[in-house]
Short mmCIF file of C-alpha atoms in Angstrom, two decimals:
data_model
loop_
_atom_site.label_atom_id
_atom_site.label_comp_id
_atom_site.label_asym_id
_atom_site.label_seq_id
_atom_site.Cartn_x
_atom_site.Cartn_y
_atom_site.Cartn_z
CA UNK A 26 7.83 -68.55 -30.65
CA UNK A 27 6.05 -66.42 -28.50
CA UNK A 28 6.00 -62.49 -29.13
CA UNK A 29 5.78 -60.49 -26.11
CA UNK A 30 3.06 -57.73 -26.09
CA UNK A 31 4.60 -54.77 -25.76
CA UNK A 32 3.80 -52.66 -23.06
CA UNK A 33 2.48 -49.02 -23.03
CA UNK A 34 3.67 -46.40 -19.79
CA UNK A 35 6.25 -43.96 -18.99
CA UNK A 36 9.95 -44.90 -18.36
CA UNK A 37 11.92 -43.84 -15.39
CA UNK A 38 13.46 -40.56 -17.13
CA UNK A 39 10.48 -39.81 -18.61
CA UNK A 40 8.78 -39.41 -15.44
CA UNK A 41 11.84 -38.04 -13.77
CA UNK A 42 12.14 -35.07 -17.04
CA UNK A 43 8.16 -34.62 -16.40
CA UNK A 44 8.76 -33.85 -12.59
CA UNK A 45 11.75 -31.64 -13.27
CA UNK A 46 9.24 -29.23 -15.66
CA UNK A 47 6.52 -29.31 -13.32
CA UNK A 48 9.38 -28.04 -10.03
CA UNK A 49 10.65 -25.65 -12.61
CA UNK A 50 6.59 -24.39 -13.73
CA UNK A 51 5.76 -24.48 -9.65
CA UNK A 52 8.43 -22.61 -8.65
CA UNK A 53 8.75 -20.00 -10.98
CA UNK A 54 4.68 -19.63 -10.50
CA UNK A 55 5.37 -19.10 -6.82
CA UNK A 56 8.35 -16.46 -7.19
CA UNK A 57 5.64 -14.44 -9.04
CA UNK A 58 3.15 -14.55 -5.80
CA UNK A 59 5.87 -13.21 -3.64
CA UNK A 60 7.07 -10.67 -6.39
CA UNK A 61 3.52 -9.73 -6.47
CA UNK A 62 2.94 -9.87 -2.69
CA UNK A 63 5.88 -7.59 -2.09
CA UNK A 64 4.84 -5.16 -4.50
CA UNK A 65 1.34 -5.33 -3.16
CA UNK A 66 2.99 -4.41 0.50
CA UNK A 67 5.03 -2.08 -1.10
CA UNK A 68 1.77 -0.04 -2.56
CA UNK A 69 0.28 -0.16 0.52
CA UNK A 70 2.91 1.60 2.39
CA UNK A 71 2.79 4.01 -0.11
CA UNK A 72 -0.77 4.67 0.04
CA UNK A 73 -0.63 5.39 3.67
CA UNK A 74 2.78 7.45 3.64
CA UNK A 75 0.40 9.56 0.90
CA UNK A 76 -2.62 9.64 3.40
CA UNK A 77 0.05 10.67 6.31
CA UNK A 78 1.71 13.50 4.13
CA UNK A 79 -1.79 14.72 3.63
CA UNK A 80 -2.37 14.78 7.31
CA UNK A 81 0.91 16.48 7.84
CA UNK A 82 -0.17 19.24 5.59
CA UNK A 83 -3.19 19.87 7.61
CA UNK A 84 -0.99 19.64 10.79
CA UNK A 85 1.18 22.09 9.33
CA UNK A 86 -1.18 24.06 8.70
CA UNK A 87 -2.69 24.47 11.99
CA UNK A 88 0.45 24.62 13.45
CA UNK A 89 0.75 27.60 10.90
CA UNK A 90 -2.35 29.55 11.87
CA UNK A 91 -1.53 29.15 15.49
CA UNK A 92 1.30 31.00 14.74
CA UNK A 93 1.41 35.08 15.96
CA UNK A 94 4.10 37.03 14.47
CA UNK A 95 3.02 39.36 17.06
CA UNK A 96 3.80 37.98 20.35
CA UNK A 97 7.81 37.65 18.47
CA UNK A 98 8.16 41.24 18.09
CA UNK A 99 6.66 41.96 22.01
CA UNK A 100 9.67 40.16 23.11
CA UNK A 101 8.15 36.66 24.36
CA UNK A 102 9.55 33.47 24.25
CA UNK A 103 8.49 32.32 20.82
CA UNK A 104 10.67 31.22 18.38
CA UNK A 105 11.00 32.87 14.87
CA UNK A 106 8.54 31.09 12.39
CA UNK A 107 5.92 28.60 13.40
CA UNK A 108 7.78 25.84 15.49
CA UNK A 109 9.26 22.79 14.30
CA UNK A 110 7.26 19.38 14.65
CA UNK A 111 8.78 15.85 14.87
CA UNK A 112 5.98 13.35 15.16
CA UNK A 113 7.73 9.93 16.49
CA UNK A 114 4.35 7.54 15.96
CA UNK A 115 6.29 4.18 16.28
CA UNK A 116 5.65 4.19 19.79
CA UNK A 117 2.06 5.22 21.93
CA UNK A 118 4.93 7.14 24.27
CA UNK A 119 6.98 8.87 21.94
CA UNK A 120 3.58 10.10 20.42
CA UNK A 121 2.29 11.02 23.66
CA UNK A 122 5.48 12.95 24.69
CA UNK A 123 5.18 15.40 21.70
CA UNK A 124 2.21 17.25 23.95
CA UNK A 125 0.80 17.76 20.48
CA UNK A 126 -2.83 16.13 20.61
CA UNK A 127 -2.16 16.35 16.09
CA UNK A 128 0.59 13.69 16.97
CA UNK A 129 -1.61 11.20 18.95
CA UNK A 130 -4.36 11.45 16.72
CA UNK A 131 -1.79 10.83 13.84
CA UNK A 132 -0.27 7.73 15.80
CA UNK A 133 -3.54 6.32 16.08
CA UNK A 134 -3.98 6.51 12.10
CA UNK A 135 -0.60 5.93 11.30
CA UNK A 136 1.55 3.36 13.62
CA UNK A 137 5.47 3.02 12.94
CA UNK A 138 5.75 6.59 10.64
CA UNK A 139 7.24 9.56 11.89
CA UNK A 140 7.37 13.13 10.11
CA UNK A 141 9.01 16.17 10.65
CA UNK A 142 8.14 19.80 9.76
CA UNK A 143 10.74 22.33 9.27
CA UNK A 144 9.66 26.12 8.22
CA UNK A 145 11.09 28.58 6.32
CA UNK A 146 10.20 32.32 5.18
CA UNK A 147 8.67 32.67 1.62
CA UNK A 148 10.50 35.26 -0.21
CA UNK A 149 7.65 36.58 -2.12
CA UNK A 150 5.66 37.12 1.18
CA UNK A 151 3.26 40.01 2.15
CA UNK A 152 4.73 40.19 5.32
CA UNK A 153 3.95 37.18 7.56
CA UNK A 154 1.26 36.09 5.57
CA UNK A 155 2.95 32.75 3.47
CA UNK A 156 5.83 30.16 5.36
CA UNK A 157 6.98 27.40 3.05
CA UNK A 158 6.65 23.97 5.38
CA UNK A 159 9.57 21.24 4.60
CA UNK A 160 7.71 18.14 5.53
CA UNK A 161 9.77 14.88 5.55
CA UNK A 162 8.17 11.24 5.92
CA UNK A 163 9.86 8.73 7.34
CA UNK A 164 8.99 5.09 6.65
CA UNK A 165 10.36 2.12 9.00
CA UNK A 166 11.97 -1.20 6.62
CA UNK A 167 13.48 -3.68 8.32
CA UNK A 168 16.30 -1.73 11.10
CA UNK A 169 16.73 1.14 9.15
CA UNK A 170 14.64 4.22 8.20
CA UNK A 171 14.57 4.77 5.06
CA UNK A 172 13.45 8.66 4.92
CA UNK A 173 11.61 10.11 1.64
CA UNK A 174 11.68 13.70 1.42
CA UNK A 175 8.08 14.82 0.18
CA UNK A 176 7.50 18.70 -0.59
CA UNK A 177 7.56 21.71 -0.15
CA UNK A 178 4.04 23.49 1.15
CA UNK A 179 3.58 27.21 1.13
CA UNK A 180 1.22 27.70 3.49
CA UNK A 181 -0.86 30.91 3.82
CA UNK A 182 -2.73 32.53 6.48
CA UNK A 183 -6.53 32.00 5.20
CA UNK A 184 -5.17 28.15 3.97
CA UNK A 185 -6.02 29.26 0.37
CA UNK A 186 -3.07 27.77 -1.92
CA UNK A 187 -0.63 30.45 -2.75
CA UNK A 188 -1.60 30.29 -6.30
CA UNK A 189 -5.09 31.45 -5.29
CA UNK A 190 -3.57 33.80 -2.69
CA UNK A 191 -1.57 35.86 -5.16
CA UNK A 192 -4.02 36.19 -8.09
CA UNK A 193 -5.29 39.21 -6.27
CA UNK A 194 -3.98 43.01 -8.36
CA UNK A 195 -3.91 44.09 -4.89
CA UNK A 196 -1.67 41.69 -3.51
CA UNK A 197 0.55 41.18 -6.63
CA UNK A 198 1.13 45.25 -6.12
CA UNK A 199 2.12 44.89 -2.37
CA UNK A 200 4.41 41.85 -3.44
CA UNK A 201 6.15 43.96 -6.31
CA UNK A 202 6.45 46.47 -3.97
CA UNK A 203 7.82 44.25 -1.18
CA UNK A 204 10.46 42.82 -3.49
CA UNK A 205 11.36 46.29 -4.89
CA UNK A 206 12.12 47.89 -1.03
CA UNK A 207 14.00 44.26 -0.45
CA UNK A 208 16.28 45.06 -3.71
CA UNK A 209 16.78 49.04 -2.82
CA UNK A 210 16.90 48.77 0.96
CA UNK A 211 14.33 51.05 1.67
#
């Protein structure tokens, strides 16, 4: 009798339970790229809403030091504080209709943002001389705006940071003293 050689390969399942590991290896492989994708997307945004909140500082700023108490108290139509800004940059139209040139330059750097600045009086002021600026940043995802709420600035007259600003014996005095005539009424 004849023995039959036997033969060496793979069997049906075994190739079939070899392509099932490799789908499951390949796929789960390729949910990490778009995991990492997104993530890398989502660091970018972030890096830019970082370089816009810096830029909204400086705007704020400006916007600050533009500001004269003085024309207020003479009666003029100026509103009290520095006045507000909401930068629409999502469209050339909306930037352009702010009449602030800070907004088109900022729509040129930053496309789809907007940011808002809202003021308020610092309590330990020496008179007009420190404003704290709200500034909000607005990304766009998807339909709906997703808004982050950044800081707080207090923003001085020379631009120095308010840390700086008040080291001064001088100052500190007049801002004791300020706070004492608030408390008394004087």
């Amino acid at each position: 009798m004849q023995q039959r050689a036997r033969q060496t390969g793979f069997t049906l399942l075994e190739v079939l339970i070899a392509m099932s590991i490799l789908a499951v290896g390949a796929t789960s492989i390729l949910a990490i790229f778009v995991a990492a994708l997104s993530f890398q997307t989502q660091r970018v945004e972030d890096n830019r809403i970082t370089e816009l909140y810096n830029f909204a500082r400086e705007h704020a700023q400006v916007t600050f030091n533009s500001w004269d108490p003085a024309i207020e108290e003479a009666g003029q139509k100026q509103k009290k504080g520095p006045k507000e800004i909401k930068a629409d940059l999502t469209t050339y139209e909306a930037a352009q209709g702010s009449g602030d040139p800070l907004v088109l330059d900022a729509f040129e750097k930053f496309p789809g943002f907007r940011y808002e600045i809202r003021w308020s009086p610092y309590e330990l002021s020496v008179g007009d001389s420190s404003w704290v600026a709200h500034i909000t940043i607005f990304r766009l995802s998807g339909q709906a705006d997703e808004s982050t709420y950044w800081n707080k600035e207090i923003l001085t007259r020379s631009g120095v940071p308010v840390g700086e600003f008040f080291s001064s014996p001088v100052l500190e005095r007049l801002t004791k003293e300020d706070l004492r005539e608030k408390r008394t009424g004087q």
